[in-house]
Amino acid sequence: MNRRDSLKALGFTTLSAGLLLEACKTDTKKGAEETTTAAAGDETGRQPFEVERDKKLHADKFFTAAEMATITVLADIIIPKDDKSGSASDAKVPDFIEFIVKDIPDHQTPMRGGLRWLDLQCLNRFGKPFTDCTKDQQIQLVDMIAYPAKAKPEMAQGVAFFNRMRDLTASGFFTSEIGVKDIGYAGNQPGKWTGVPEDILKHYGMENVKASASM
């Protein structure tokens, strides 16, 4: 599953806009790399209550080490490293997800339940948890839940979990420095007037106006 396939599966043009807004609209809902900066103690331009709140969120741990390992593997399957940019884990997406589920607790039960569902599926199919499976085995299971229209009814819980995981991964990646560069977003840029375009002047029979005005 390459990055192009991953983004097609995301339906990127209609990607969970609400989740992206939740991830970006306040200082407490940061991009992946910003959550790490905040954890390192950068308090510039932030209110004391924001600093204290984030310190508490970062001090608490929700996911276990095993769950974080699974999240990291899944995130890198969804957005792998390619010749253009780094992977989801390179953009610190797992840390972003850890932060978001503490900041928005409604994610906690579906995420933990989905991770356990994933391990149970792997144990039943391959005799080992997800992170111990081979890459081919991991992709085999992911393919069963990554495409809702093709998924079997009995995989509904896995589909719901993967949809959430995919949204969180994309939100973390595309609000990080790596992700912003990946899509080529340059931000607001000052405009520069260079005059009426030549094709417009020609259309109105005014192609000589510019030359006359410069004499």
Short mmCIF file of C-alpha atoms in Angstrom, two decimals, residues 110-190:
data_model
loop_
_atom_site.label_atom_id
_atom_site.label_comp_id
_atom_site.label_asym_id
_atom_site.label_seq_id
_atom_site.Cartn_x
_atom_site.Cartn_y
_atom_site.Cartn_z
CA PRO A 110 -12.99 3.11 20.41
CA MET A 111 -9.22 3.27 19.99
CA ARG A 112 -8.37 0.85 22.79
CA GLY A 113 -11.16 -1.50 21.75
CA GLY A 114 -10.01 -1.38 18.13
CA LEU A 115 -6.42 -2.17 19.04
CA ARG A 116 -7.57 -5.18 21.04
CA TRP A 117 -9.82 -6.28 18.18
CA LEU A 118 -6.84 -6.09 15.83
CA ASP A 119 -4.69 -8.26 18.09
CA LEU A 120 -7.47 -10.81 18.54
CA GLN A 121 -7.93 -11.07 14.78
CA CYS A 122 -4.20 -11.63 14.34
CA LEU A 123 -4.07 -14.19 17.14
CA ASN A 124 -6.95 -16.13 15.58
CA ARG A 125 -5.55 -15.94 12.06
CA PHE A 126 -1.78 -16.01 12.56
CA GLY A 127 -1.25 -17.09 16.16
CA LYS A 128 0.44 -13.85 17.24
CA PRO A 129 -0.39 -10.19 17.96
CA PHE A 130 -0.40 -7.59 15.19
CA THR A 131 3.09 -6.20 15.80
CA ASP A 132 4.62 -9.70 15.73
CA CYS A 133 3.03 -10.56 12.38
CA THR A 134 4.94 -10.32 9.14
CA LYS A 135 4.45 -7.25 6.96
CA ASP A 136 2.38 -9.31 4.50
CA GLN A 137 0.14 -10.59 7.30
CA GLN A 138 -0.36 -7.06 8.64
CA ILE A 139 -1.30 -5.74 5.21
CA GLN A 140 -3.60 -8.71 4.65
CA LEU A 141 -5.64 -7.79 7.71
CA VAL A 142 -5.52 -4.06 7.04
CA ASP A 143 -6.85 -4.63 3.53
CA MET A 144 -9.89 -6.34 5.05
CA ILE A 145 -10.87 -3.18 6.97
CA ALA A 146 -9.36 -0.30 4.99
CA TYR A 147 -12.03 -0.24 2.27
CA PRO A 148 -15.50 -0.04 3.89
CA ALA A 149 -17.43 -0.74 0.68
CA LYS A 150 -15.58 -4.04 0.22
CA ALA A 151 -15.41 -5.14 3.86
CA LYS A 152 -17.40 -8.13 5.07
CA PRO A 153 -20.16 -7.43 7.65
CA GLU A 154 -18.31 -9.31 10.38
CA MET A 155 -15.41 -6.86 10.02
CA ALA A 156 -17.58 -3.84 10.92
CA GLN A 157 -15.82 -3.18 14.23
CA GLY A 158 -12.46 -3.25 12.52
CA VAL A 159 -13.68 -0.92 9.77
CA ALA A 160 -14.95 1.61 12.32
CA PHE A 161 -11.65 1.45 14.20
CA PHE A 162 -9.54 1.81 11.08
CA ASN A 163 -11.60 4.77 9.88
CA ARG A 164 -10.87 6.54 13.16
CA MET A 165 -7.20 5.54 13.12
CA ARG A 166 -6.88 6.77 9.55
CA ASP A 167 -8.49 10.12 10.36
CA LEU A 168 -6.23 10.64 13.37
CA THR A 169 -3.16 9.68 11.38
CA ALA A 170 -3.99 12.06 8.54
CA SER A 171 -4.85 14.86 10.98
CA GLY A 172 -1.55 14.46 12.78
CA PHE A 173 0.52 14.10 9.61
CA PHE A 174 -0.99 16.94 7.59
CA THR A 175 -0.78 19.40 10.49
CA SER A 176 2.91 18.61 11.00
CA GLU A 177 5.82 20.34 9.28
CA ILE A 178 6.54 17.22 7.23
CA GLY A 179 2.92 16.93 6.13
CA VAL A 180 2.54 20.59 5.23
CA LYS A 181 5.62 20.34 3.01
CA ASP A 182 4.32 17.08 1.54
CA ILE A 183 1.21 18.76 0.11
CA GLY A 184 3.18 21.86 -0.93
CA TYR A 185 1.22 24.33 1.19
CA ALA A 186 3.13 27.61 1.33
CA GLY A 187 0.71 29.62 3.44
CA ASN A 188 -0.44 33.14 2.68
CA GLN A 189 1.93 34.92 0.32
CA PRO A 190 2.01 38.67 -0.50
#
